[in-house]
PDB file of C-alpha atoms and ligand atoms in Angstrom:
ATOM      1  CA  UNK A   1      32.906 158.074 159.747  1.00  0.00           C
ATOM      2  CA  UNK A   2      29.984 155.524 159.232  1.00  0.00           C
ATOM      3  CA  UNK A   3      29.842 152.920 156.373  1.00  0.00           C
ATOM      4  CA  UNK A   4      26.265 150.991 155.901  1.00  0.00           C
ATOM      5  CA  UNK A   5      27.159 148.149 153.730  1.00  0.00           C
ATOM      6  CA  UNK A   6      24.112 146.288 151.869  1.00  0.00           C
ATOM      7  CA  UNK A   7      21.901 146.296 155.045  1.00  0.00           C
ATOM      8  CA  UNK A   8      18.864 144.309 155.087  1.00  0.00           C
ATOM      9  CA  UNK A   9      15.676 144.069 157.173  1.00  0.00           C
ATOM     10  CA  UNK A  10      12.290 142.396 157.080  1.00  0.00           C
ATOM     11  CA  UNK A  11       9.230 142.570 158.681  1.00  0.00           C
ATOM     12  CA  UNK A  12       7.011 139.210 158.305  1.00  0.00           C
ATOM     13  CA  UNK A  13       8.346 138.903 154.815  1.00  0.00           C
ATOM     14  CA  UNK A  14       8.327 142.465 154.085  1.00  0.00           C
ATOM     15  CA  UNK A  15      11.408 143.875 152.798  1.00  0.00           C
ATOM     16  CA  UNK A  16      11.703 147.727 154.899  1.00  0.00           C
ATOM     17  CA  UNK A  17      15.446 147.895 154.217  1.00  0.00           C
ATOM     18  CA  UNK A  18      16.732 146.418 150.924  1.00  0.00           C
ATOM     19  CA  UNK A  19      20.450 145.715 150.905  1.00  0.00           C
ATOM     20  CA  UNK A  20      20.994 149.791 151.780  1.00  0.00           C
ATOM     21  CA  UNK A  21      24.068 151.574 151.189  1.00  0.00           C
ATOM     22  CA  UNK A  22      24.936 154.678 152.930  1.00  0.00           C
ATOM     23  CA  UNK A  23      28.433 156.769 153.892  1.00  0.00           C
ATOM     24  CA  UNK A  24      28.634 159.542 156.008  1.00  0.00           C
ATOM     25  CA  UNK A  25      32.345 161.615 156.122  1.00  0.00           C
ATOM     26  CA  UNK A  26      33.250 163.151 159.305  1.00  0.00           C
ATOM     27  CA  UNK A  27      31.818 166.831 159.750  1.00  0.00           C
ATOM     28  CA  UNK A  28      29.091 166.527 156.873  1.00  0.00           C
ATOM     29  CA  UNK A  29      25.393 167.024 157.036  1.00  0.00           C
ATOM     30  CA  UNK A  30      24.079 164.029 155.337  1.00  0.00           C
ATOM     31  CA  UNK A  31      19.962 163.644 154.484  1.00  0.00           C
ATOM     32  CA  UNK A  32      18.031 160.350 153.613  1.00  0.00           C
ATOM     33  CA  UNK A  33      15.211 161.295 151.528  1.00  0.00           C
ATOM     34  CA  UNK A  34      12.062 159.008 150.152  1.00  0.00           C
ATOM     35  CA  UNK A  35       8.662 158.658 150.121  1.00  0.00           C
ATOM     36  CA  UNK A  36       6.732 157.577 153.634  1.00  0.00           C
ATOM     37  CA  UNK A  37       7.225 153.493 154.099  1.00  0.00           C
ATOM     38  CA  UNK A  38      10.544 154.013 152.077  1.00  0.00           C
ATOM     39  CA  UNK A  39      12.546 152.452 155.212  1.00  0.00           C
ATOM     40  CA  UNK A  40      14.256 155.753 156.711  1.00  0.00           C
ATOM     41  CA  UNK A  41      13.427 155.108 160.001  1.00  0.00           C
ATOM     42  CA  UNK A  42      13.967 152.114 159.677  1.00  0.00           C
ATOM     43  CA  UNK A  43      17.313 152.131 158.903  1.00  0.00           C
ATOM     44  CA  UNK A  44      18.414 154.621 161.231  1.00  0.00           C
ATOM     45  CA  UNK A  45      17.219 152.056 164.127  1.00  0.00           C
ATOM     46  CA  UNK A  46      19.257 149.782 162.218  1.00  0.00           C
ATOM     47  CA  UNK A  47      22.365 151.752 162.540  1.00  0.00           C
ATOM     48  CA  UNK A  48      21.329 152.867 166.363  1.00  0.00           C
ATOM     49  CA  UNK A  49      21.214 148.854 167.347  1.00  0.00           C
ATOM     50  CA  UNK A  50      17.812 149.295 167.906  1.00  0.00           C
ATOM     51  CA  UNK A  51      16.726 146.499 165.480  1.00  0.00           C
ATOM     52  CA  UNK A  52      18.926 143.817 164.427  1.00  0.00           C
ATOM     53  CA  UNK A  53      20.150 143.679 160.371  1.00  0.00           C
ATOM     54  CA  UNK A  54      19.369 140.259 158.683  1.00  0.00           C
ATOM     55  CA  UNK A  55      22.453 141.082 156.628  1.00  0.00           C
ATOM     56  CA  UNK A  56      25.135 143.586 156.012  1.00  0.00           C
ATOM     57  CA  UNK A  57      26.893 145.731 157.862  1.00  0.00           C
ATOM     58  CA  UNK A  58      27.619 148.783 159.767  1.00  0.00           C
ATOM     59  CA  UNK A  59      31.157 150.517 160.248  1.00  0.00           C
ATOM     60  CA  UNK A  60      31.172 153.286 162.823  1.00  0.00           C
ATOM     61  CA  UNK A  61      35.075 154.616 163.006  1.00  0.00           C
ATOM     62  CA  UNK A  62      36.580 151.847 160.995  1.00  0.00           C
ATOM     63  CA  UNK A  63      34.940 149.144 163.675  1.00  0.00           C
ATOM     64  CA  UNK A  64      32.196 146.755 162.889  1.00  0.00           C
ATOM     65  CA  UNK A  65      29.460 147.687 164.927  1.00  0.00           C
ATOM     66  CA  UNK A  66      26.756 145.151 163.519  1.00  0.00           C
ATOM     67  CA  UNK A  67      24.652 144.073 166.243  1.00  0.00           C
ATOM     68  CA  UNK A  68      26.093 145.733 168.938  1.00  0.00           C
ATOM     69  CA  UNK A  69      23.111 146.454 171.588  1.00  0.00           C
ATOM     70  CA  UNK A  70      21.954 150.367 171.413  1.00  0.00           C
ATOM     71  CA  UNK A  71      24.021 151.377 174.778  1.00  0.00           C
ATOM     72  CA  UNK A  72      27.560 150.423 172.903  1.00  0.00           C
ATOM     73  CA  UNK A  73      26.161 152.116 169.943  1.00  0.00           C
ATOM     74  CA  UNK A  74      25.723 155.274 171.986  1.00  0.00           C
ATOM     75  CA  UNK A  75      28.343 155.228 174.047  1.00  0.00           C
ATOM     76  CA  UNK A  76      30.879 155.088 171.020  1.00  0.00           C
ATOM     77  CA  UNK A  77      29.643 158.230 169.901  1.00  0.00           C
ATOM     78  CA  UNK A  78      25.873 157.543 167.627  1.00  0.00           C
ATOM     79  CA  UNK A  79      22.771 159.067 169.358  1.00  0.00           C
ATOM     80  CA  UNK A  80      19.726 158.969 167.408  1.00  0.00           C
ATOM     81  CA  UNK A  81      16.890 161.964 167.842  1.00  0.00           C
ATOM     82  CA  UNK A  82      13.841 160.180 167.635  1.00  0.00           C
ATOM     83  CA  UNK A  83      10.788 160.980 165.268  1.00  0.00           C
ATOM     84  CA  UNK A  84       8.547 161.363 168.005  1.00  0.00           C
ATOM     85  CA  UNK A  85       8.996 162.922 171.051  1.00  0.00           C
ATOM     86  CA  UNK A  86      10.355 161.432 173.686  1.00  0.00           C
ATOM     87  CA  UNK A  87      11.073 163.221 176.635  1.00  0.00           C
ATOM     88  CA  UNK A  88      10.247 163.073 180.503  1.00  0.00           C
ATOM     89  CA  UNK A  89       7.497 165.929 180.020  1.00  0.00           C
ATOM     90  CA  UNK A  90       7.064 166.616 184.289  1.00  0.00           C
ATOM     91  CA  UNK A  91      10.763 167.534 184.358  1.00  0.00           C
ATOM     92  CA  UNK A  92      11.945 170.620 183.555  1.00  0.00           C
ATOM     93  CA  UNK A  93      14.163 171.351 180.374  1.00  0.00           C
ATOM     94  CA  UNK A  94      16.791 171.648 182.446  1.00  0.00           C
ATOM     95  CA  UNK A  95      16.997 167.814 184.274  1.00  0.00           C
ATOM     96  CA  UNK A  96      16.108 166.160 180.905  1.00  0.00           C
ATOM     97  CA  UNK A  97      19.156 166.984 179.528  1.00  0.00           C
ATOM     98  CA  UNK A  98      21.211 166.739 183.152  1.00  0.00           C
ATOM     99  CA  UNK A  99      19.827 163.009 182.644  1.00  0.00           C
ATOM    100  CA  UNK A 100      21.292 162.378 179.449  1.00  0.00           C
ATOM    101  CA  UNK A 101      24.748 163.983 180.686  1.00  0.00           C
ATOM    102  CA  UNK A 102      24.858 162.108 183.952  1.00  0.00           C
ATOM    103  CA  UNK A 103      24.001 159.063 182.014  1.00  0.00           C
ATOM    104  CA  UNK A 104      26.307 159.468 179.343  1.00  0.00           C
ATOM    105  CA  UNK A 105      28.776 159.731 182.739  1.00  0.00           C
ATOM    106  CA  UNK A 106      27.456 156.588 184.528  1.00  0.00           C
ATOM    107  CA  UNK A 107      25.760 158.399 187.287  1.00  0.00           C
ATOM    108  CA  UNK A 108      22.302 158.137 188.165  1.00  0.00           C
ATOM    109  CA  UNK A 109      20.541 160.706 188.686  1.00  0.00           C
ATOM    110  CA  UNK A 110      18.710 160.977 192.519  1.00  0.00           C
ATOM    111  CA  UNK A 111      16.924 164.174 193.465  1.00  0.00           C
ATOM    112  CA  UNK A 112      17.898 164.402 196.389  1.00  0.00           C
ATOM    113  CA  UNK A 113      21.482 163.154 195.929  1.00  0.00           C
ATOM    114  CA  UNK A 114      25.106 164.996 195.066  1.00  0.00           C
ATOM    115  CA  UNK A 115      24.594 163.762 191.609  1.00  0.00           C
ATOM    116  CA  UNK A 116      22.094 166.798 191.499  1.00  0.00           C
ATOM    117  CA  UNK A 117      24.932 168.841 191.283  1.00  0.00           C
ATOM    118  CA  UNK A 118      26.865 167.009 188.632  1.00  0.00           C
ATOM    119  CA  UNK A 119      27.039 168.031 185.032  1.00  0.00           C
ATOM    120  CA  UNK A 120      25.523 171.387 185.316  1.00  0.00           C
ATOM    121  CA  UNK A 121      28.110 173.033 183.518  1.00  0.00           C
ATOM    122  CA  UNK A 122      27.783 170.697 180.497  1.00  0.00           C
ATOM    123  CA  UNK A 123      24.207 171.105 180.231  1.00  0.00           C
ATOM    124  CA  UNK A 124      24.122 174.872 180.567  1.00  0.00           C
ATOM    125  CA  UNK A 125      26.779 174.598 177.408  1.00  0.00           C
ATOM    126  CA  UNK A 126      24.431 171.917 175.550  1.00  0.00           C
ATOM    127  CA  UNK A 127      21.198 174.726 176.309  1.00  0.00           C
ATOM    128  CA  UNK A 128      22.958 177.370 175.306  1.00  0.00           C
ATOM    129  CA  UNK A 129      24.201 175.639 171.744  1.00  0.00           C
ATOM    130  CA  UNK A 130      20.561 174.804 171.088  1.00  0.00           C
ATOM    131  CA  UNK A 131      19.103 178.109 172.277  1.00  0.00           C
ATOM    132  CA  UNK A 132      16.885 176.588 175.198  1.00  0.00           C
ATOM    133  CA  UNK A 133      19.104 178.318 177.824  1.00  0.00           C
ATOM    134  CA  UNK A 134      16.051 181.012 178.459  1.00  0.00           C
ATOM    135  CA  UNK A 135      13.689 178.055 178.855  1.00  0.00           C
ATOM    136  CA  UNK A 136      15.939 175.947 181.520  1.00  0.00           C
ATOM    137  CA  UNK A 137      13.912 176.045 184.055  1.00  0.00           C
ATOM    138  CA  UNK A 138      10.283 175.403 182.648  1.00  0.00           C
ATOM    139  CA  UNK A 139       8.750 172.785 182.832  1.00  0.00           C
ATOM    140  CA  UNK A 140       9.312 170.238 179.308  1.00  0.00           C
ATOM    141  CA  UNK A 141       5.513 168.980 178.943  1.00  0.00           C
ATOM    142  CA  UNK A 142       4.795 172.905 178.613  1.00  0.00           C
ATOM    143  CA  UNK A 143       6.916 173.973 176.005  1.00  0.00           C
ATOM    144  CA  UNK A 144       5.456 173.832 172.244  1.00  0.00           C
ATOM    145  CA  UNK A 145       6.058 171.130 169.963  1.00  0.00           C
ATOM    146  CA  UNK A 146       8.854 172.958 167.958  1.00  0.00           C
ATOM    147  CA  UNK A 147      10.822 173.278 171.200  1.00  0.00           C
ATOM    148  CA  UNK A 148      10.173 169.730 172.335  1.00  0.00           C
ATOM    149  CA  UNK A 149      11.621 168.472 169.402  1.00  0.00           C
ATOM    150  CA  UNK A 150      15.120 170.771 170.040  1.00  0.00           C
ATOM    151  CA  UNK A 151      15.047 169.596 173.705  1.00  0.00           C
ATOM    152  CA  UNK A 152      14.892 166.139 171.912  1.00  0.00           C
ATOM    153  CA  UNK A 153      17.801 167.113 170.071  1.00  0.00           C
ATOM    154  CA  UNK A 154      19.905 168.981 173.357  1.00  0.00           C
ATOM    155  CA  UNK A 155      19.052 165.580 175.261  1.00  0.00           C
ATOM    156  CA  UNK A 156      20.741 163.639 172.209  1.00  0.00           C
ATOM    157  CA  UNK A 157      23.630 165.938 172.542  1.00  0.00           C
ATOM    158  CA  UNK A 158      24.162 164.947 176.334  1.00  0.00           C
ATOM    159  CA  UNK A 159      25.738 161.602 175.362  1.00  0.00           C
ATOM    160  CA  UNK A 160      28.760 163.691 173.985  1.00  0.00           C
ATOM    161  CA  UNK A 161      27.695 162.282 170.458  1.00  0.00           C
ATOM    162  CA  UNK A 162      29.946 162.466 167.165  1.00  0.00           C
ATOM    163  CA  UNK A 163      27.467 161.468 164.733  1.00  0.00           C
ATOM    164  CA  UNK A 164      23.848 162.439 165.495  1.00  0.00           C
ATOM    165  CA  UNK A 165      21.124 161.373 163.964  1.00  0.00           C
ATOM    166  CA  UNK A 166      17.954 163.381 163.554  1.00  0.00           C
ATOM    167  CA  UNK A 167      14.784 161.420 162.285  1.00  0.00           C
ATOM    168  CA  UNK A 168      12.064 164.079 160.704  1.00  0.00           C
ATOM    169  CA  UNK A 169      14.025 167.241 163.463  1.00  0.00           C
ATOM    170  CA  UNK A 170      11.723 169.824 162.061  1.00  0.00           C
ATOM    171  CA  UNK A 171       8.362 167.412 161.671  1.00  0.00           C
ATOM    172  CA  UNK A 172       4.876 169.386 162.841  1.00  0.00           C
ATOM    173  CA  UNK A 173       7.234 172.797 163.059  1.00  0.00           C
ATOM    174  CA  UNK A 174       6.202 176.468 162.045  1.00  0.00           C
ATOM    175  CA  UNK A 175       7.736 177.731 159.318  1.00  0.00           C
ATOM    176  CA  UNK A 176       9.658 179.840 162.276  1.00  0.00           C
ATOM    177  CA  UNK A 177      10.650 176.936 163.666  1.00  0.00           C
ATOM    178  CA  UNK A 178      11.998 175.376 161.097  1.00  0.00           C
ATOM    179  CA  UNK A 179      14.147 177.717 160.456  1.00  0.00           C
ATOM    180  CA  UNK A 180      15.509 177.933 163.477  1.00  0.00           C
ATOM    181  CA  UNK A 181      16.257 174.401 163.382  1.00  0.00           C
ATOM    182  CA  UNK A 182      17.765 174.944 160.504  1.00  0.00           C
ATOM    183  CA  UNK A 183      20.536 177.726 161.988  1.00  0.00           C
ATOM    184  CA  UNK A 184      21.122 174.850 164.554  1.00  0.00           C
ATOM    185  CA  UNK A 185      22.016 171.671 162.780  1.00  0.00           C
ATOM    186  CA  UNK A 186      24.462 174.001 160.672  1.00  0.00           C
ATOM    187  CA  UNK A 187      25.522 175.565 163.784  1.00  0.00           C
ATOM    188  CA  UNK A 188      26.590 172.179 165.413  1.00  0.00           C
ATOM    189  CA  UNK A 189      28.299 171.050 162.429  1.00  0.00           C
ATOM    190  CA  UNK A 190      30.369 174.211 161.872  1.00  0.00           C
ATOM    191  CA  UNK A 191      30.838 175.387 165.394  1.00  0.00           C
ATOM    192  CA  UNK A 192      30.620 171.636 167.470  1.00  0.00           C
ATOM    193  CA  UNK A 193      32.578 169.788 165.123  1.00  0.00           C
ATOM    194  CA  UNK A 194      29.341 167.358 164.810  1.00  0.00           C
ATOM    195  CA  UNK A 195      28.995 164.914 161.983  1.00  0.00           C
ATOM    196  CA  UNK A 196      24.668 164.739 161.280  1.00  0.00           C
ATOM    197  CA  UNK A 197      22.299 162.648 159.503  1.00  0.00           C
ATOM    198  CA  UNK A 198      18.899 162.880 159.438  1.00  0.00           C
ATOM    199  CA  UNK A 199      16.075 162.229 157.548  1.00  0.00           C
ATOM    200  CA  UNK A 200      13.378 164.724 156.011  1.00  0.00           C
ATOM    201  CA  UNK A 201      10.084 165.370 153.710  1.00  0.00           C
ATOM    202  CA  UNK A 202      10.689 168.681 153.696  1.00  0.00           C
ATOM    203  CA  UNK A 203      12.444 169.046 150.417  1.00  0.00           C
ATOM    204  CA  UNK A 204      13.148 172.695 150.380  1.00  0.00           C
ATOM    205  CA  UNK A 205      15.195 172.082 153.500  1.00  0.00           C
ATOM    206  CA  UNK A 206      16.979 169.027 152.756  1.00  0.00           C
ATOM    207  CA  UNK A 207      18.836 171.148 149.871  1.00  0.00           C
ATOM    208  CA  UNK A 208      19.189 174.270 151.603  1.00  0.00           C
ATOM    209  CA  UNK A 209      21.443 172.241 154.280  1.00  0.00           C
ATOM    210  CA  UNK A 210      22.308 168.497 152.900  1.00  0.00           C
ATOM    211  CA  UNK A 211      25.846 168.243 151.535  1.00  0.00           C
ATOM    212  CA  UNK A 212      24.848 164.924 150.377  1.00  0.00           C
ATOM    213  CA  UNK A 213      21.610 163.045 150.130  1.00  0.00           C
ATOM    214  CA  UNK A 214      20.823 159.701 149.831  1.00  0.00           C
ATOM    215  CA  UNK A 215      17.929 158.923 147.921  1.00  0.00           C
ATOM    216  CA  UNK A 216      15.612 155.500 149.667  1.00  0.00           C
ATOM    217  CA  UNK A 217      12.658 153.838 147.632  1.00  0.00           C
ATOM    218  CA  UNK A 218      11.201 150.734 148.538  1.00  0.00           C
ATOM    219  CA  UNK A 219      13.989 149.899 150.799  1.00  0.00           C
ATOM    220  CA  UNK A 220      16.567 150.764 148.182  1.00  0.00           C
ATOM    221  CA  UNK A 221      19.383 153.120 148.310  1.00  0.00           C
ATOM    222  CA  UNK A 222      19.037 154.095 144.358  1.00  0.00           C
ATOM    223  CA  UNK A 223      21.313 157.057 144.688  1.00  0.00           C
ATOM    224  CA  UNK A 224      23.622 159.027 147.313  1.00  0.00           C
ATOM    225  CA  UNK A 225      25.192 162.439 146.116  1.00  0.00           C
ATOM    226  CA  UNK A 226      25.479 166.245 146.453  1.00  0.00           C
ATOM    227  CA  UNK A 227      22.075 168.024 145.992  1.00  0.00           C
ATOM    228  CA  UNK A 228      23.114 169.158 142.553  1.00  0.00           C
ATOM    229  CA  UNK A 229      23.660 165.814 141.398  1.00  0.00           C
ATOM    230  CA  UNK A 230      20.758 164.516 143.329  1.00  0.00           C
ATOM    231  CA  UNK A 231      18.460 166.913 141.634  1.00  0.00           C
ATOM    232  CA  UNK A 232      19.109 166.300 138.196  1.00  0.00           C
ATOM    233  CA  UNK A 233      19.593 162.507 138.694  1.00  0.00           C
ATOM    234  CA  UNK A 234      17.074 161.016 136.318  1.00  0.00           C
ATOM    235  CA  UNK A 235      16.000 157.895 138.257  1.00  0.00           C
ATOM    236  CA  UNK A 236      15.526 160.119 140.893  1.00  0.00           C
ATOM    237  CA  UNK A 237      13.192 162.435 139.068  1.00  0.00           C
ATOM    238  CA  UNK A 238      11.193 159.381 137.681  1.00  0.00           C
ATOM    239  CA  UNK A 239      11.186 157.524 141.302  1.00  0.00           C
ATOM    240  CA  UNK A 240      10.837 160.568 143.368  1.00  0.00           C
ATOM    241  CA  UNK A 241      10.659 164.305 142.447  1.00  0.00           C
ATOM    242  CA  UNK A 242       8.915 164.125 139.049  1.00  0.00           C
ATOM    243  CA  UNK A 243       5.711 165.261 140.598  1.00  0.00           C
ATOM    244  CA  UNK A 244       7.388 168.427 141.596  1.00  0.00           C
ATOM    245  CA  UNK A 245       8.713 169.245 137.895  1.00  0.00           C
TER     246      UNK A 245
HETATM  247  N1  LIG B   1       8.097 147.224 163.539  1.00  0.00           N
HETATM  248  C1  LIG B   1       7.561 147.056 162.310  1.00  0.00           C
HETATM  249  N2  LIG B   1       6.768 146.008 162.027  1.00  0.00           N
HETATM  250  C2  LIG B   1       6.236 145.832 160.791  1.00  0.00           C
HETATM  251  N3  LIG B   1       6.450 146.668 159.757  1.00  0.00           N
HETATM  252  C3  LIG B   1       7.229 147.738 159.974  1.00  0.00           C
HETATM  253  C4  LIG B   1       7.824 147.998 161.261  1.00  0.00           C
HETATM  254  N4  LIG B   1       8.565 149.140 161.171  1.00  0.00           N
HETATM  255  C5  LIG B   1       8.430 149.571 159.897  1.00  0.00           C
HETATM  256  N5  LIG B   1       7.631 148.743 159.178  1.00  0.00           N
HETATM  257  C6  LIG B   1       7.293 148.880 157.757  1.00  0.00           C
HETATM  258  O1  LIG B   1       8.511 149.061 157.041  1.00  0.00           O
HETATM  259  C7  LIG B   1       8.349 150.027 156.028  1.00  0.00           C
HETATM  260  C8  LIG B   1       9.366 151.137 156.225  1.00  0.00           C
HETATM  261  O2  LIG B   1       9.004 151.888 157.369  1.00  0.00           O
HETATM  262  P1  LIG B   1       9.853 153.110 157.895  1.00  0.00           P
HETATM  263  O3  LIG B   1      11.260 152.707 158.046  1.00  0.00           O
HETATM  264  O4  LIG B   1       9.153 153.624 159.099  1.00  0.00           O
HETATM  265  O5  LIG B   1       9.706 154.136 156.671  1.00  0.00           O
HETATM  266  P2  LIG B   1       9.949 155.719 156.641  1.00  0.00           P
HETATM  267  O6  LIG B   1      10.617 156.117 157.899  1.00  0.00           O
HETATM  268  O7  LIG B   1      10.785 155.945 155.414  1.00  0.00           O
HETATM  269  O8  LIG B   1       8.588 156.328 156.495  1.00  0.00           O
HETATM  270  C9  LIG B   1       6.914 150.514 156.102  1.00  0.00           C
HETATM  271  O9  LIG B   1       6.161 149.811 155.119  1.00  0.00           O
HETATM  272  C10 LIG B   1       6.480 150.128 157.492  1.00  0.00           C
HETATM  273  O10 LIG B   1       5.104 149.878 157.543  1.00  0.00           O
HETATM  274 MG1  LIG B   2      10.094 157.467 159.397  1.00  0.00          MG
END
């Protein structure tokens, strides 16, 4: 489903995102893992069109989508989840995702206009899948962090996405929380058909859920394989896990 050919990016001479390799197979959960400053994010806004590669590529669907401004990106089926949160907090859970659906329809959305009315049914569906359909009508800035950051992830599903892409989906959660997060990104791969990647520090769940992991240092992709493989990869050990031996 998505191909990241040798991708490269650079801040003032800093290398973030060092000629990066990554593949992602339709219906898989796919993690990036790596120390902080490793280039995760950055990468991700790489493949989102949200920063432009120096060089390589990007394959979404057997198309080259290199450079294509975020809005194409999205509308051909990539939404990105953001690391921090980054919702409309006076609205209520409800509109925030009614946004994303109307927009993902090319209709704006007016208060006071028919377009109120539009998408409901979707985004009923899209609260129920995420388990925010108790919490539709409160208000977003009042709901705790851990549900913020699945509202983040129910607004990401309102552009109809086929790959989603979670950066840190279960950062600053309770351990309850997690979890629950958890159930859900399974749940939207097995049950919605989804394809996910996403990026985590949280080791334990990366290979309780990952069905491959790509392994960033430095910029580098020095590995991507199945946790097993991942786990007893020695480079990987040396670059990355040996503290945890
Ligand atoms: N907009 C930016 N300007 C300058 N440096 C940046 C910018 N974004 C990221 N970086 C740097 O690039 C490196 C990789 O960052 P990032 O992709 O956020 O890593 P990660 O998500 O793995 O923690 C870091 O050293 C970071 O400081
Ligand atoms: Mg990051």
């Amino acid at each position: 489903m998505l191909r990241v050919e040798s991708i490269q990016k650079s801040f003032d001479g800093f290398m973030a995102v060092n000629r990066a390799d990554l593949v992602v197979d339709k219906g898989e959960i796919v993690a990036v893992i790596g120390p902080n400053g490793a280039g995760k994010t950055t990468l991700f806004r790489l493949i989102t069109g949200h920063l432009q590669p120096e060089k390589g590529r990007v394959i979404f669907k057997d198309s080259d989508i290199t450079g294509l401004p975020p809005h194409q990106i999205c509308r051909r089926g990539v939404s990105l989840s953001f690391q921090v949160v980054n919702i409309f907090s006076r609205m209520t859970v409800f509109e925030n995702v009614q946004v994303a659906v109307l927009s993902h329809k090319k209709k704006t959305y007016k208060f006071f206009s028919p377009a109120r009315n539009h998408g409901v049914r979707e985004t009923r569906e899209i609260l129920e899948n995420v388990g925010l359909a108790d919490k539709a009508g409160s208000v977003s800035g009042s709901l705790s962090h851990g549900d913020q950051k699945v509202l983040e992830i129910a607004i990401a599903l309102g552009n109809s996405p086929e790959l989603l892409i979670l950066d840190e989906p279960t950062a600053g959660m309770s351990p309850e929380e997690t979890s629950v997060t958890i159930e859900l990104i399974k749940r939207l791969t097995s049950h919605m058909g989804l394809t996910i990647l996403f990026c985590e520090h949280d080791m334990e769940l990366v290979f309780s859920v990952a069905h491959n992991i790509m392994v960033m240092q430095q910029g580098r992709s020095i590995v991507q394989a199945g946790p097993d493989e991942v786990r007893n990869n020695k480079q990987v050990q040396e670059a990355y896990l040996g503290e945890a031996e």
